[in-house]
């Protein structure tokens, strides 16, 4: 199955790089995206918090352009809200949002596991075990589910979740 790297979101790119399916240089914008996203997911940047572009540039030791590109991607992922002349804010998440996320995951994750177990080779199973071990102590923005979605070879799941 061929998937164009340009169509993949950052977690999928990271996984494909780990699996040796694609190689690519990680850009400064991608580094900024990952680091800011990690801060949001771990609530170091709490919901509703104002994100200072200048502070991010200083903290990440990156220029304005990569930080802005990262913020645009985070906005596309609904993690950040950019309001002209007001600033950039971490998007609030409601109980309803969380409930909907968990409801969808409860339906999709078993499907992905079933498809992956039916379709993966022994070599891929070994890779999955290895990645599961690596991911168990990894940052919370990394998910073993990305690996499972990749191995189920269901293009729709890959494009939606990765």
mmCIF file of C-alpha atoms in Angstrom:
data_model
loop_
_atom_site.group_PDB
_atom_site.id
_atom_site.type_symbol
_atom_site.label_atom_id
_atom_site.label_comp_id
_atom_site.label_asym_id
_atom_site.label_seq_id
_atom_site.Cartn_x
_atom_site.Cartn_y
_atom_site.Cartn_z
ATOM 1 C CA UNK A 1 0.000 0.000 0.000
ATOM 2 C CA UNK A 2 1.476 3.322 -1.030
ATOM 3 C CA UNK A 3 0.732 6.469 0.916
ATOM 4 C CA UNK A 4 2.151 9.812 -0.073
ATOM 5 C CA UNK A 5 4.144 11.343 2.778
ATOM 6 C CA UNK A 6 2.620 14.765 2.096
ATOM 7 C CA UNK A 7 -0.818 13.388 2.999
ATOM 8 C CA UNK A 8 0.230 12.085 6.388
ATOM 9 C CA UNK A 9 -0.116 13.887 9.686
ATOM 10 C CA UNK A 10 2.920 14.151 11.929
ATOM 11 C CA UNK A 11 2.347 11.006 14.012
ATOM 12 C CA UNK A 12 1.987 8.883 10.911
ATOM 13 C CA UNK A 13 5.149 10.382 9.443
ATOM 14 C CA UNK A 14 6.973 9.588 12.675
ATOM 15 C CA UNK A 15 5.739 6.001 12.605
ATOM 16 C CA UNK A 16 6.621 5.478 8.951
ATOM 17 C CA UNK A 17 10.094 6.835 9.641
ATOM 18 C CA UNK A 18 10.450 4.397 12.574
ATOM 19 C CA UNK A 19 9.335 1.510 10.390
ATOM 20 C CA UNK A 20 11.672 2.547 7.596
ATOM 21 C CA UNK A 21 8.803 2.985 5.142
ATOM 22 C CA UNK A 22 9.740 6.589 4.429
ATOM 23 C CA UNK A 23 12.621 8.841 5.306
ATOM 24 C CA UNK A 24 12.413 12.542 5.722
ATOM 25 C CA UNK A 25 14.169 15.346 7.497
ATOM 26 C CA UNK A 26 12.173 16.769 10.369
ATOM 27 C CA UNK A 27 11.677 20.486 9.811
ATOM 28 C CA UNK A 28 11.862 23.194 12.453
ATOM 29 C CA UNK A 29 8.107 23.682 12.058
ATOM 30 C CA UNK A 30 7.570 19.968 12.771
ATOM 31 C CA UNK A 31 9.823 20.201 15.844
ATOM 32 C CA UNK A 32 7.860 23.215 17.072
ATOM 33 C CA UNK A 33 4.567 21.449 16.368
ATOM 34 C CA UNK A 34 5.591 18.361 18.345
ATOM 35 C CA UNK A 35 6.943 20.316 21.304
ATOM 36 C CA UNK A 36 3.970 22.683 21.566
ATOM 37 C CA UNK A 37 1.514 19.817 21.099
ATOM 38 C CA UNK A 38 3.254 17.901 23.887
ATOM 39 C CA UNK A 39 2.833 20.920 26.168
ATOM 40 C CA UNK A 40 -0.873 21.097 25.308
ATOM 41 C CA UNK A 41 -1.527 17.368 25.714
ATOM 42 C CA UNK A 42 0.306 17.223 29.047
ATOM 43 C CA UNK A 43 -1.521 20.429 30.134
ATOM 44 C CA UNK A 44 1.711 22.314 30.693
ATOM 45 C CA UNK A 45 -0.223 24.771 28.518
ATOM 46 C CA UNK A 46 -3.686 24.586 30.041
ATOM 47 C CA UNK A 47 -6.966 24.924 28.121
ATOM 48 C CA UNK A 48 -7.740 28.573 27.426
ATOM 49 C CA UNK A 49 -4.147 29.673 28.048
ATOM 50 C CA UNK A 50 -2.702 32.451 25.910
ATOM 51 C CA UNK A 51 0.303 31.264 23.926
ATOM 52 C CA UNK A 52 2.930 33.917 23.404
ATOM 53 C CA UNK A 53 4.653 33.563 20.048
ATOM 54 C CA UNK A 54 7.726 35.349 21.405
ATOM 55 C CA UNK A 55 7.905 33.097 24.458
ATOM 56 C CA UNK A 56 7.575 30.004 22.260
ATOM 57 C CA UNK A 57 10.326 31.247 19.957
ATOM 58 C CA UNK A 58 12.600 31.735 22.948
ATOM 59 C CA UNK A 59 11.656 28.486 24.692
ATOM 60 C CA UNK A 60 12.053 26.370 21.562
ATOM 61 C CA UNK A 61 15.069 28.297 20.247
ATOM 62 C CA UNK A 62 13.368 28.637 16.873
ATOM 63 C CA UNK A 63 12.447 31.528 14.623
ATOM 64 C CA UNK A 64 9.060 33.116 14.075
ATOM 65 C CA UNK A 65 8.219 31.229 10.862
ATOM 66 C CA UNK A 66 8.487 27.658 12.256
ATOM 67 C CA UNK A 67 6.487 28.650 15.341
ATOM 68 C CA UNK A 68 3.773 30.255 13.198
ATOM 69 C CA UNK A 69 3.629 27.214 10.911
ATOM 70 C CA UNK A 70 3.322 24.963 13.954
ATOM 71 C CA UNK A 71 0.542 27.117 15.371
ATOM 72 C CA UNK A 72 -1.364 26.958 12.070
ATOM 73 C CA UNK A 73 -1.107 23.156 12.114
ATOM 74 C CA UNK A 74 -2.215 23.064 15.759
ATOM 75 C CA UNK A 75 -5.180 25.241 14.812
ATOM 76 C CA UNK A 76 -6.027 22.817 11.985
ATOM 77 C CA UNK A 77 -5.894 20.020 14.589
ATOM 78 C CA UNK A 78 -8.273 22.042 16.818
ATOM 79 C CA UNK A 79 -5.702 22.258 19.597
ATOM 80 C CA UNK A 80 -5.190 26.012 19.263
ATOM 81 C CA UNK A 81 -7.526 28.877 18.432
ATOM 82 C CA UNK A 82 -5.973 31.852 16.642
ATOM 83 C CA UNK A 83 -7.917 35.085 16.977
ATOM 84 C CA UNK A 84 -6.632 38.043 14.924
ATOM 85 C CA UNK A 85 -5.422 40.943 17.078
ATOM 86 C CA UNK A 86 -6.105 38.934 20.256
ATOM 87 C CA UNK A 87 -3.646 36.076 20.154
ATOM 88 C CA UNK A 88 -3.299 32.326 20.139
ATOM 89 C CA UNK A 89 -5.074 30.284 22.783
ATOM 90 C CA UNK A 90 -5.107 26.628 23.764
ATOM 91 C CA UNK A 91 -8.527 25.350 22.716
ATOM 92 C CA UNK A 92 -10.872 24.551 25.580
ATOM 93 C CA UNK A 93 -12.036 20.966 25.750
ATOM 94 C CA UNK A 94 -15.415 20.142 27.200
ATOM 95 C CA UNK A 95 -16.778 17.016 28.844
ATOM 96 C CA UNK A 96 -18.910 16.555 25.724
ATOM 97 C CA UNK A 97 -15.770 16.659 23.546
ATOM 98 C CA UNK A 98 -14.083 14.016 25.701
ATOM 99 C CA UNK A 99 -17.188 11.837 25.752
ATOM 100 C CA UNK A 100 -17.438 11.937 21.956
ATOM 101 C CA UNK A 101 -13.748 11.123 21.572
ATOM 102 C CA UNK A 102 -14.008 8.115 23.882
ATOM 103 C CA UNK A 103 -17.210 6.890 22.214
ATOM 104 C CA UNK A 104 -15.574 6.944 18.781
ATOM 105 C CA UNK A 105 -12.384 5.324 20.061
ATOM 106 C CA UNK A 106 -14.379 2.585 21.809
ATOM 107 C CA UNK A 107 -15.856 1.599 18.442
ATOM 108 C CA UNK A 108 -12.835 2.061 16.189
ATOM 109 C CA UNK A 109 -9.964 0.664 18.245
ATOM 110 C CA UNK A 110 -11.355 -2.910 18.454
ATOM 111 C CA UNK A 111 -11.947 -2.825 14.674
ATOM 112 C CA UNK A 112 -8.368 -1.697 14.094
ATOM 113 C CA UNK A 113 -6.994 -4.447 16.346
ATOM 114 C CA UNK A 114 -9.099 -7.089 14.610
ATOM 115 C CA UNK A 115 -7.998 -5.944 11.143
ATOM 116 C CA UNK A 116 -4.360 -5.611 12.185
ATOM 117 C CA UNK A 117 -4.233 -9.093 13.703
ATOM 118 C CA UNK A 118 -5.775 -10.564 10.557
ATOM 119 C CA UNK A 119 -3.458 -8.738 8.169
ATOM 120 C CA UNK A 120 -0.061 -8.296 9.796
ATOM 121 C CA UNK A 121 2.877 -10.562 9.118
ATOM 122 C CA UNK A 122 5.091 -12.126 11.784
ATOM 123 C CA UNK A 123 7.745 -9.508 11.010
ATOM 124 C CA UNK A 124 5.209 -6.716 11.516
ATOM 125 C CA UNK A 125 4.049 -8.320 14.767
ATOM 126 C CA UNK A 126 7.650 -8.286 15.980
ATOM 127 C CA UNK A 127 7.904 -4.606 14.985
ATOM 128 C CA UNK A 128 4.663 -3.889 16.845
ATOM 129 C CA UNK A 129 5.981 -5.561 19.996
ATOM 130 C CA UNK A 130 9.212 -3.587 19.729
ATOM 131 C CA UNK A 131 7.363 -0.299 19.186
ATOM 132 C CA UNK A 132 4.922 -1.063 22.015
ATOM 133 C CA UNK A 133 7.894 -1.438 24.348
ATOM 134 C CA UNK A 134 9.360 1.864 23.144
ATOM 135 C CA UNK A 135 6.030 3.691 23.316
ATOM 136 C CA UNK A 136 5.148 2.535 26.818
ATOM 137 C CA UNK A 137 7.426 5.184 28.337
ATOM 138 C CA UNK A 138 7.165 7.670 25.469
ATOM 139 C CA UNK A 139 5.498 11.041 25.602
ATOM 140 C CA UNK A 140 1.690 11.007 25.631
ATOM 141 C CA UNK A 141 1.387 12.437 22.121
ATOM 142 C CA UNK A 142 2.727 9.123 20.783
ATOM 143 C CA UNK A 143 0.211 6.338 20.593
ATOM 144 C CA UNK A 144 0.550 2.634 20.044
ATOM 145 C CA UNK A 145 -2.805 2.938 18.281
ATOM 146 C CA UNK A 146 -1.065 4.653 15.388
ATOM 147 C CA UNK A 147 0.997 1.490 14.942
ATOM 148 C CA UNK A 148 -2.102 -0.680 15.052
ATOM 149 C CA UNK A 149 -3.917 1.532 12.540
ATOM 150 C CA UNK A 150 -0.929 1.266 10.209
ATOM 151 C CA UNK A 151 -0.811 -2.510 10.408
ATOM 152 C CA UNK A 152 -4.526 -2.971 9.756
ATOM 153 C CA UNK A 153 -3.794 -1.530 6.274
ATOM 154 C CA UNK A 154 -7.173 0.166 6.175
ATOM 155 C CA UNK A 155 -6.533 3.391 4.295
ATOM 156 C CA UNK A 156 -9.589 5.147 5.750
ATOM 157 C CA UNK A 157 -8.442 4.511 9.332
ATOM 158 C CA UNK A 158 -4.904 5.590 8.544
ATOM 159 C CA UNK A 159 -6.009 8.850 6.956
ATOM 160 C CA UNK A 160 -8.481 9.668 9.752
ATOM 161 C CA UNK A 161 -6.340 8.880 12.761
ATOM 162 C CA UNK A 162 -2.771 9.266 11.655
#
